Short mmCIF file of C-alpha atoms and ligand atoms in Angstrom, two decimals:
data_model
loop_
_atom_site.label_atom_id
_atom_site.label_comp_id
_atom_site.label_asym_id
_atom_site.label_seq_id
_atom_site.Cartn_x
_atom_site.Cartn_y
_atom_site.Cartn_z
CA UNK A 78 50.22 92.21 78.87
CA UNK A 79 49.87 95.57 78.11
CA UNK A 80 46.50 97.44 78.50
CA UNK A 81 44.53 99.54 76.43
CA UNK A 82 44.89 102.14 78.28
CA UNK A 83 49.10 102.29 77.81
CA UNK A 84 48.85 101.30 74.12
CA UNK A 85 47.10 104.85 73.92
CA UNK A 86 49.26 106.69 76.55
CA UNK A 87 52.50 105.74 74.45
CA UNK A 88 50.57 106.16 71.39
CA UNK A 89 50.08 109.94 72.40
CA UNK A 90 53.65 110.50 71.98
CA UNK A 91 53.77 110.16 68.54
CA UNK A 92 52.18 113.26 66.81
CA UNK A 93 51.20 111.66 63.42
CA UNK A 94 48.29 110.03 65.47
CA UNK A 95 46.37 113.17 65.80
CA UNK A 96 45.62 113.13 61.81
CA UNK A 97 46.46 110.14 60.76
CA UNK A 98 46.72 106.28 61.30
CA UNK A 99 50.05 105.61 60.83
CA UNK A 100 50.59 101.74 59.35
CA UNK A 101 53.95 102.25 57.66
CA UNK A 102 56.51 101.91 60.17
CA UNK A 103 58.13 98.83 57.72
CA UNK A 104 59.26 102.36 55.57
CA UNK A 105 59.96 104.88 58.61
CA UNK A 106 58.83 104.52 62.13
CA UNK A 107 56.61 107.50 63.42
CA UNK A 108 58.52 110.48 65.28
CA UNK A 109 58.13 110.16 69.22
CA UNK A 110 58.42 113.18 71.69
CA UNK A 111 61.42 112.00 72.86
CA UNK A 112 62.70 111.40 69.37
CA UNK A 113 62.11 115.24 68.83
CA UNK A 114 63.38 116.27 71.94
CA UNK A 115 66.28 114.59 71.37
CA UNK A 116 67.08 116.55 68.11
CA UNK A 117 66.01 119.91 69.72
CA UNK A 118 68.87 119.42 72.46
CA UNK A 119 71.32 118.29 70.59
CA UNK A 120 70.98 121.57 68.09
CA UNK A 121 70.50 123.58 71.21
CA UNK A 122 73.97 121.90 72.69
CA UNK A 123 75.59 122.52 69.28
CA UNK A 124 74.44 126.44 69.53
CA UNK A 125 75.94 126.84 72.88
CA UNK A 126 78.95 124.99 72.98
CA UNK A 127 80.38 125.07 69.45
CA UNK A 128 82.16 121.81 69.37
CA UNK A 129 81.17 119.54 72.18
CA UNK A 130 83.17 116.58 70.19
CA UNK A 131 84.36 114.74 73.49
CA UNK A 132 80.04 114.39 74.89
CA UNK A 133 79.29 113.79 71.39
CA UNK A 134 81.99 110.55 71.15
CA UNK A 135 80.38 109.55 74.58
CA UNK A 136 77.03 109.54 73.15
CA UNK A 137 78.20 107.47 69.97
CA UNK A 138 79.54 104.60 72.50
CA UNK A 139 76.51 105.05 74.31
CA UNK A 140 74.44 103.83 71.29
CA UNK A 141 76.69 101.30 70.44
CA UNK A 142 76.20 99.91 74.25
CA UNK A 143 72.23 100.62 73.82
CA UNK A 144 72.28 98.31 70.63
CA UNK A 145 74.59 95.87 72.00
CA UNK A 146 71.97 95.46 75.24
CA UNK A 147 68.85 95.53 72.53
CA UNK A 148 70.47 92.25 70.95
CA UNK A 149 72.18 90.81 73.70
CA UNK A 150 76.13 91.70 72.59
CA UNK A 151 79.09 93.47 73.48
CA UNK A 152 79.42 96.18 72.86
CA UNK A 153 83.04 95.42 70.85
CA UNK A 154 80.77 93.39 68.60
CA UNK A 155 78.85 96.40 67.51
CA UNK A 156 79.97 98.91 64.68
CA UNK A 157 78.01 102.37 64.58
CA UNK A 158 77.84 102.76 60.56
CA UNK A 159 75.43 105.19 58.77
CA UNK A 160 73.53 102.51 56.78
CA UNK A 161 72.89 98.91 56.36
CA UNK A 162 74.19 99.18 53.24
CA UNK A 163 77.36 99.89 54.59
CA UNK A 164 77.16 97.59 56.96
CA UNK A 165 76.97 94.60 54.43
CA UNK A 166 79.70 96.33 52.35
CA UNK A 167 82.09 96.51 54.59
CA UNK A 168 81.82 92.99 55.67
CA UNK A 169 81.53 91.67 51.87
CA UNK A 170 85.05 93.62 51.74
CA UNK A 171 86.63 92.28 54.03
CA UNK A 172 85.96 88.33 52.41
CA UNK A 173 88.22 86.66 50.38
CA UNK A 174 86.92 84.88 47.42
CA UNK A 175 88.85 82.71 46.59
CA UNK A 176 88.88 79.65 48.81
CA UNK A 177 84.85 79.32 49.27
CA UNK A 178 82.85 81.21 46.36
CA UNK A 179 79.53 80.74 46.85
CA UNK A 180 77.18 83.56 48.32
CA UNK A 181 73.83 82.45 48.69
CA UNK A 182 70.98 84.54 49.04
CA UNK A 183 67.12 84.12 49.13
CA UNK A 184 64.98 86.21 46.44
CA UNK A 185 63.16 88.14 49.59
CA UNK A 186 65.99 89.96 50.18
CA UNK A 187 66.05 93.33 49.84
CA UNK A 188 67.66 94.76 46.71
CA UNK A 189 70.89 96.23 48.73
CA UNK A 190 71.83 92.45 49.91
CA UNK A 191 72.14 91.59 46.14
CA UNK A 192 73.60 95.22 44.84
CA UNK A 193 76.13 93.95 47.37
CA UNK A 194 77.43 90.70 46.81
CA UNK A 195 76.64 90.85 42.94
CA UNK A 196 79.46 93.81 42.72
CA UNK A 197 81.75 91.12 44.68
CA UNK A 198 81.76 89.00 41.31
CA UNK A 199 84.62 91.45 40.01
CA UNK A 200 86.79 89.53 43.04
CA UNK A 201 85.77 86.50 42.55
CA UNK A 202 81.89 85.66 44.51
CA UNK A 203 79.36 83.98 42.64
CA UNK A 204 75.93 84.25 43.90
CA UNK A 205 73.37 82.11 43.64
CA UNK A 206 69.48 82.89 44.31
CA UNK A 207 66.97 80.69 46.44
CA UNK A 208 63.79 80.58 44.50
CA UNK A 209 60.74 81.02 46.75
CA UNK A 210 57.77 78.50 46.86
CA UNK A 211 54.95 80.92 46.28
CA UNK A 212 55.12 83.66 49.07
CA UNK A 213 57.37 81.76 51.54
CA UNK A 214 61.52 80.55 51.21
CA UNK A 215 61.38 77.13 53.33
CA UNK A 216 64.51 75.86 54.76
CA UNK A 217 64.75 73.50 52.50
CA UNK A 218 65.20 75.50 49.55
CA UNK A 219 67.93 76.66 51.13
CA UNK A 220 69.29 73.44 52.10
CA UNK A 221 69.29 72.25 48.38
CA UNK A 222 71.71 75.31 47.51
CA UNK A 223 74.23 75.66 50.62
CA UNK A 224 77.38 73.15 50.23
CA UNK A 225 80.83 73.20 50.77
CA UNK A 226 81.34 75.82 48.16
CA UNK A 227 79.50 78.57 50.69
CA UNK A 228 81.03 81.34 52.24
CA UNK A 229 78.18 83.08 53.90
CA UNK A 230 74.47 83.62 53.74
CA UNK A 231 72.83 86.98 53.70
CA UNK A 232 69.30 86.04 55.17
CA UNK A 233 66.37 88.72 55.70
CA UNK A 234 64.22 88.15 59.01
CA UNK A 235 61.03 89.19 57.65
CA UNK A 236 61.09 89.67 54.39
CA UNK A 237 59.73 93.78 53.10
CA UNK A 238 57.46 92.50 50.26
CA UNK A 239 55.63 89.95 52.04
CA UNK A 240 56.35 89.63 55.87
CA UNK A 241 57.15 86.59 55.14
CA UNK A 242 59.47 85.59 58.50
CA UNK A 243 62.51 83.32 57.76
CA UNK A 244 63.29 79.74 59.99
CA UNK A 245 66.47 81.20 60.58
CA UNK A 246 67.30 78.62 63.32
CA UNK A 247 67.27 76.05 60.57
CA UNK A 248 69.17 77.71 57.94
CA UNK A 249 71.29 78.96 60.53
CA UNK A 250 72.02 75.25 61.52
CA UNK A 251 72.18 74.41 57.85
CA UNK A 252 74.56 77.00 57.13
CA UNK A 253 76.95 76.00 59.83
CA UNK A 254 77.08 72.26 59.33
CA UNK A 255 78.76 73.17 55.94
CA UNK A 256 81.31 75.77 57.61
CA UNK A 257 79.00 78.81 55.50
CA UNK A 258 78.35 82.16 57.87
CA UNK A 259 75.29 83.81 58.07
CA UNK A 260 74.64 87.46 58.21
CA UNK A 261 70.92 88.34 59.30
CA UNK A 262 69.62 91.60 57.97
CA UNK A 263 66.84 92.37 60.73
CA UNK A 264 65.86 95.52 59.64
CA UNK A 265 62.39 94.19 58.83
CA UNK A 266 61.99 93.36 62.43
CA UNK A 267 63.99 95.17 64.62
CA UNK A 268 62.50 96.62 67.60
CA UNK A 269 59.14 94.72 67.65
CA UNK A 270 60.61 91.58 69.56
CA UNK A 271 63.41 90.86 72.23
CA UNK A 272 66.37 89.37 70.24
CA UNK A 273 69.48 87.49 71.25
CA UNK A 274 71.93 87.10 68.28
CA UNK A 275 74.18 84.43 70.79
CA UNK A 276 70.63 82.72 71.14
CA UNK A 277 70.31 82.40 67.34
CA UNK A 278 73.87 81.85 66.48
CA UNK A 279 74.23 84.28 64.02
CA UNK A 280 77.54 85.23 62.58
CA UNK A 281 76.52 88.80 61.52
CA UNK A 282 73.49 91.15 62.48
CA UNK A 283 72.44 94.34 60.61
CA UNK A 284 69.89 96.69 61.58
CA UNK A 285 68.88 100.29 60.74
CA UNK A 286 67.14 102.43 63.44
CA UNK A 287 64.87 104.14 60.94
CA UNK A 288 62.18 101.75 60.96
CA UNK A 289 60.85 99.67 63.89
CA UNK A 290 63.76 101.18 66.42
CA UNK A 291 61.65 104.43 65.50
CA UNK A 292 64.48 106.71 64.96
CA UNK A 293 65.64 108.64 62.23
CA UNK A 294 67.43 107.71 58.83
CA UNK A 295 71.03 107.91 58.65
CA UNK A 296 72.35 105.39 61.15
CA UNK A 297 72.66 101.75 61.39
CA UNK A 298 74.28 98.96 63.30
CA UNK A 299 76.40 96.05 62.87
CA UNK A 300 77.15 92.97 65.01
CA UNK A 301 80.42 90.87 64.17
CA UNK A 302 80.76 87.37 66.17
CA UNK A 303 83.58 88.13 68.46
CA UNK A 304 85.74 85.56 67.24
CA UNK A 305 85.34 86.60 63.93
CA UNK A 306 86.30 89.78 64.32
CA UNK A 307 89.65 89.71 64.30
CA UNK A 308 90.22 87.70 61.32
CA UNK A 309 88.48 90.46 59.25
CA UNK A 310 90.41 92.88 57.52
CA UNK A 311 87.81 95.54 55.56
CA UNK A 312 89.20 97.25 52.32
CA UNK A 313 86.27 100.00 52.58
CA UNK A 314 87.65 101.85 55.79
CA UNK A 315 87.96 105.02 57.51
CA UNK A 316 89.72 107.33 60.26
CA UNK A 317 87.14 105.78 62.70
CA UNK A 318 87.89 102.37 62.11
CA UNK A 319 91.45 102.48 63.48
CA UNK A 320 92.78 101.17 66.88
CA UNK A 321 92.74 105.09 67.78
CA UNK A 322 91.62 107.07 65.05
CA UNK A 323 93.06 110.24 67.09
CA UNK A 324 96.79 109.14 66.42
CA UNK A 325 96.06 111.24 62.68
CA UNK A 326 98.44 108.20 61.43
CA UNK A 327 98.11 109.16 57.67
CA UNK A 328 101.22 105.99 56.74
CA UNK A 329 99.54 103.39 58.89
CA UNK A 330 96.38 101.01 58.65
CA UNK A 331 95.94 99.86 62.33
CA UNK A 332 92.88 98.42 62.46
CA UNK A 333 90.72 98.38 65.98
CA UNK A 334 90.08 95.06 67.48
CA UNK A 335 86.75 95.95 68.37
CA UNK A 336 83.73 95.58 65.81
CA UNK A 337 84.57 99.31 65.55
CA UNK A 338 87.44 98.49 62.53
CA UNK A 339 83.81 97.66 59.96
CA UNK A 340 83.24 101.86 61.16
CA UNK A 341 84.41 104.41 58.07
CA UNK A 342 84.46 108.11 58.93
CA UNK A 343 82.96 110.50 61.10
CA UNK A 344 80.03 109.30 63.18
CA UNK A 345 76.64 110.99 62.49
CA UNK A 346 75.95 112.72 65.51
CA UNK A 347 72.69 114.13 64.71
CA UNK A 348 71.21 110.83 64.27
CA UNK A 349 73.02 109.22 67.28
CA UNK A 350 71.73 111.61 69.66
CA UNK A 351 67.50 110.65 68.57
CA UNK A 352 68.18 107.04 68.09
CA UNK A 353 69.40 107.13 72.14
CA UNK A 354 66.17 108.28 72.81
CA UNK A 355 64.19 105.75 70.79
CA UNK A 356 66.08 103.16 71.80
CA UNK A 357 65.73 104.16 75.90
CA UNK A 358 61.94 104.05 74.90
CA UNK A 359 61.55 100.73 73.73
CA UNK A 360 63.77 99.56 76.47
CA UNK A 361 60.81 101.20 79.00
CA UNK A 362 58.50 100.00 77.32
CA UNK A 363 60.05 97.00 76.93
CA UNK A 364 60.25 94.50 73.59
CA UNK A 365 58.11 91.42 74.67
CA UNK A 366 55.37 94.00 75.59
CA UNK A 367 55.85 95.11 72.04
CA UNK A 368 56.15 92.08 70.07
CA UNK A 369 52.59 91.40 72.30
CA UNK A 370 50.37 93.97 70.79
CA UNK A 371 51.90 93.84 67.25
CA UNK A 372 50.64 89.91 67.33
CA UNK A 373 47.43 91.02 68.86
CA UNK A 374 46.71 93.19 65.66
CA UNK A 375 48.24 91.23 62.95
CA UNK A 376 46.02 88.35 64.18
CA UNK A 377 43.20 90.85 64.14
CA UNK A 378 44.38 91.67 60.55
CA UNK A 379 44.88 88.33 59.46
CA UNK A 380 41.43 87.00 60.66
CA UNK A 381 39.34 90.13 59.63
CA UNK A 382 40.89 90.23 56.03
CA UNK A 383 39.74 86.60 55.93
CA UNK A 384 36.58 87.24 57.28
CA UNK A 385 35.94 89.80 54.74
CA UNK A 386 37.93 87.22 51.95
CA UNK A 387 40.55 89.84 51.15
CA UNK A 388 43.57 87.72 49.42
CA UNK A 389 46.57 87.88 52.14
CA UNK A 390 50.17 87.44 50.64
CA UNK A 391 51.76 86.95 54.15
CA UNK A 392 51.41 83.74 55.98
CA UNK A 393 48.73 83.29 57.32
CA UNK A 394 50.32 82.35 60.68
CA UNK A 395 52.47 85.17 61.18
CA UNK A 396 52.64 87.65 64.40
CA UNK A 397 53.79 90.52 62.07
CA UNK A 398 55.30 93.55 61.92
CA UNK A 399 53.99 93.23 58.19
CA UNK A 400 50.74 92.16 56.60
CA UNK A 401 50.77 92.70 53.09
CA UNK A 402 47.46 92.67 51.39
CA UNK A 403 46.90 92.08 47.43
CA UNK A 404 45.17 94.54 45.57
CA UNK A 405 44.60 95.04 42.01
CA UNK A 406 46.11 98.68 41.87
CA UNK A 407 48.23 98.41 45.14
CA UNK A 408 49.02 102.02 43.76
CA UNK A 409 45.70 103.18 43.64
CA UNK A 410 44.55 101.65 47.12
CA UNK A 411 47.46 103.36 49.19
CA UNK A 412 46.26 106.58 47.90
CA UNK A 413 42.30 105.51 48.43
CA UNK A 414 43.66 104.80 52.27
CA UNK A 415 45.97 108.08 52.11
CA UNK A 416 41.95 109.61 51.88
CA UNK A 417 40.63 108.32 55.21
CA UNK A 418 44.12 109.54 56.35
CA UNK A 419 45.36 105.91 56.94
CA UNK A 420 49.49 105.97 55.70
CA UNK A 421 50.64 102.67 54.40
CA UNK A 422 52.54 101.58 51.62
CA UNK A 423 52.71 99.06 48.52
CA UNK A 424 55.33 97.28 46.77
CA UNK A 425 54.36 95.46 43.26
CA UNK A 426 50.81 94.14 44.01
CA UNK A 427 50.79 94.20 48.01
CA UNK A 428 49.81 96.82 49.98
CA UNK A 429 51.93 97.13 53.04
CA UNK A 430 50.29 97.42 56.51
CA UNK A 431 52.89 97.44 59.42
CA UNK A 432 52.20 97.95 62.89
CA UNK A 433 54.23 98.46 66.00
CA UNK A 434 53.04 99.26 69.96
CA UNK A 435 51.00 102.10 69.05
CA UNK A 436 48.59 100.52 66.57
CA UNK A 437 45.09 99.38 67.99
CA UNK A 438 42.26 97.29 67.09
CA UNK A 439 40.75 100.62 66.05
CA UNK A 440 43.20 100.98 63.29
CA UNK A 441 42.46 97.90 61.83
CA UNK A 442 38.63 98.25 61.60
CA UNK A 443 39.81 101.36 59.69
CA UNK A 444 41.92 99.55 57.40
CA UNK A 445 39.56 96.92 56.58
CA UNK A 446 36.84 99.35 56.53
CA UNK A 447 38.65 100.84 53.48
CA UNK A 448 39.11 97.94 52.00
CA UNK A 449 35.81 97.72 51.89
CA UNK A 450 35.11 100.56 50.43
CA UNK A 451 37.09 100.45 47.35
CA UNK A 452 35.76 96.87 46.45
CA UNK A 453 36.78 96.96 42.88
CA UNK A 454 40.36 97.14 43.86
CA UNK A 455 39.94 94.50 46.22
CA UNK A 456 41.83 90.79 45.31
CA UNK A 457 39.24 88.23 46.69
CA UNK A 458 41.37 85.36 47.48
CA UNK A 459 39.13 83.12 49.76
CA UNK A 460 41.62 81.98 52.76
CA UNK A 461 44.33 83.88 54.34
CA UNK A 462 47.28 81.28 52.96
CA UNK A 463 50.31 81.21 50.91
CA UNK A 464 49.74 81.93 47.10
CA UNK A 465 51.29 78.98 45.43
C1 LIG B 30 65.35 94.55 55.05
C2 LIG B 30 66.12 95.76 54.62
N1 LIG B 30 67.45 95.67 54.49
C3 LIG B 30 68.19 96.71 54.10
C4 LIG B 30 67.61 97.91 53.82
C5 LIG B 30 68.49 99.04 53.32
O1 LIG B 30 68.98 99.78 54.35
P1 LIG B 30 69.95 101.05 54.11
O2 LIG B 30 69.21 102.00 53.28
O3 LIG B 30 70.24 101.54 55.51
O4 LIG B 30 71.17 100.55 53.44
C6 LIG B 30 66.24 98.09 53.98
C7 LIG B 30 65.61 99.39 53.72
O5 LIG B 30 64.42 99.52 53.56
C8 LIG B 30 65.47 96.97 54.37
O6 LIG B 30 64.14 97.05 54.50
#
């Protein structure tokens, strides 16, 4: 359990606290003092040493080991890439098309995982969408469309319109009993719970640091299955991806037999060095502590929006990071909260609210306060549950 009292101490170390309520970390997590520090040093490291190339490759593996420890990995599993985007491409790539066709993908995924696979039709994938039931994708739906014709499904954790949280045991289970891989796109949840990918027998694992691993934009990471490594070839590729990208071998593709090969081109330093940081300071702080207080104020969220019958999009059982509220202008009540200096966000008619360790109760009586407020933008929707 974490106290009061340490929930206030760490959030002290994120600036943005000292004008605002910050409840947006599902767009960009706030900016710790280490976080800054971080950035300070390595510009100060860059002024005095010109080129420090050999610390700065140190410091890349170092993040790949940090990330491999945060999911419970190897660190040969992990690929350092500069987006999740690239991430998913470089995998998608590296698939052949023609045996097993079938990509299937829920509609809560965000728009990249379909960009994605819908520009692998040209070589052959056809993709077909799960339909949601109102705001949630039960297993079953997927069930009905994974069959032998499956090569892999891209599943989001917790989905960024709704929070909705996927049973990706289930599909996971569903997905392998019909020889389909999964790739889980956590960036929705990363860094507000202890995760194992062995534990949830995932074939693939992509995160961004931007968000709930509280770093900056501009780096990402990708976990390959061991086994499958190997038998992956990517056609988007780089100097970085080779066995050693130092031979300067400009006849020959020789690709590493690490996770590294999914890797493309120079390694963004910048962002390697912050994300260290953020990552040491979840570790401290430690992820179960974490995913602890984010429950203890999504419940808070949950009940008091259905105390005050405010219409709730996410389930109405779920620990967070995300509570999305309905408004009539989701617009117009982001900007009403932007007033009392409260930062969240909306997509279509939800207004984001997403928490991490350094929210409170306090920010929620804000945030409901508001609501409040601003009745006639308010969706009344009786209990917090599922809108069919
Ligand atoms: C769940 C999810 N997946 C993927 C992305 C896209 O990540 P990137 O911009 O690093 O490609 C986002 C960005 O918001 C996201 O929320």
């Amino acid at each position: 359990m974490i106290s009061d009292g340490d929930v206030l101490r760490i959030r002290r170390r994120f600036r943005v606290f000292e004008s605002k309520i910050y409840a947006n970390s599902c767009s960009q997590g706030a900016l710790s003092d280490v976080v800054e520090k971080a950035f300070t040093e390595h510009l100060g490291v860059w002024h005095r040493e010109g080129s420090p190339w050999d610390s700065w490759v140190q410091q890349y593996e170092e993040a790949r080991t940090a990330f491999a420890r945060l999911i419970g990995a190897h660190p040969d599993e992990v690929a350092v890439v500069p987006s999740a985007s690239a991430a998913i491409n470089s995998i998608a790539s590296a698939l052949d098309f023609h045996g097993r066709r079938k990509v299937v993908l829920g509609e809560f995924e965000f728009p990249t995982m379909g960009h994605v696979w819908l520009a692998q039709q040209g070589r052959g994938a056809r993709v077909q969408f799960v339909c949601a039931s109102g705001d949630a994708i039960p297993a079953e739906n997927y069930d009905r469309a994974i069959d032998r014709d499956t090569l892999i499904v891209p599943l989001t954790h917790v989905c960024f319109l709704n929070g909705f949280r996927s049973d990706v045991k289930t599909i996971v289970s569903l997905a392998h009993s019909r020889d389909a891989l999964v790739m889980l796109d956590d960036y929705q949840d990363c860094g507000t719970r202890p995760i194992d990918v062995k534990e949830l027998d995932v074939d693939f694992y992509v995160s961004g640091v931007l968000k709930y691993l509280l770093g900056p934009s501009g780096l990402a990471f990708l976990y390959v299955r061991r086994e499958l490594i190997s038998t992956l070839a990517p056609t988007i590729t780089g100097w970085f991806a080779q066995a050693n990208p130092f031979a300067f071998d400009v006849r020959t593709i020789d690709l590493a037999p690490t996770a590294r090969r999914f890797e493309g081109g120079t390694p963004p330093i910048p962002n390697i060095c912050a994300a260290l940081a953020s990552l040491k300071l979840l570790s401290e702080i430690g992820l179960a502590v974490v995913a602890e207080q984010v429950k203890t104020i999504t419940r808070a969220l949950l009940d008091g929006a259905r105390h005050i019958d405010i219409l709730v999009i996410t389930p109405p059982d779920s620990v967070g990071p995300l509570v999305v509220l309905q408004a009539k202008d989701a617009n117009a009540m982001v900007a009403k909260l932007a007033e009392r200096n409260i930062v969240a966000s909306c997509r279509k008619d939800g207004v984001r609210i997403a928490f991490h360790v350094y929210n409170t109760l306090e920010d929620v009586a804000a945030i409901l306060d508001a609501f409040e407020e601003n009745q006639d933008l308010v969706v009344r929707g009786s209990t917090v549950k599922c809108r069919e």
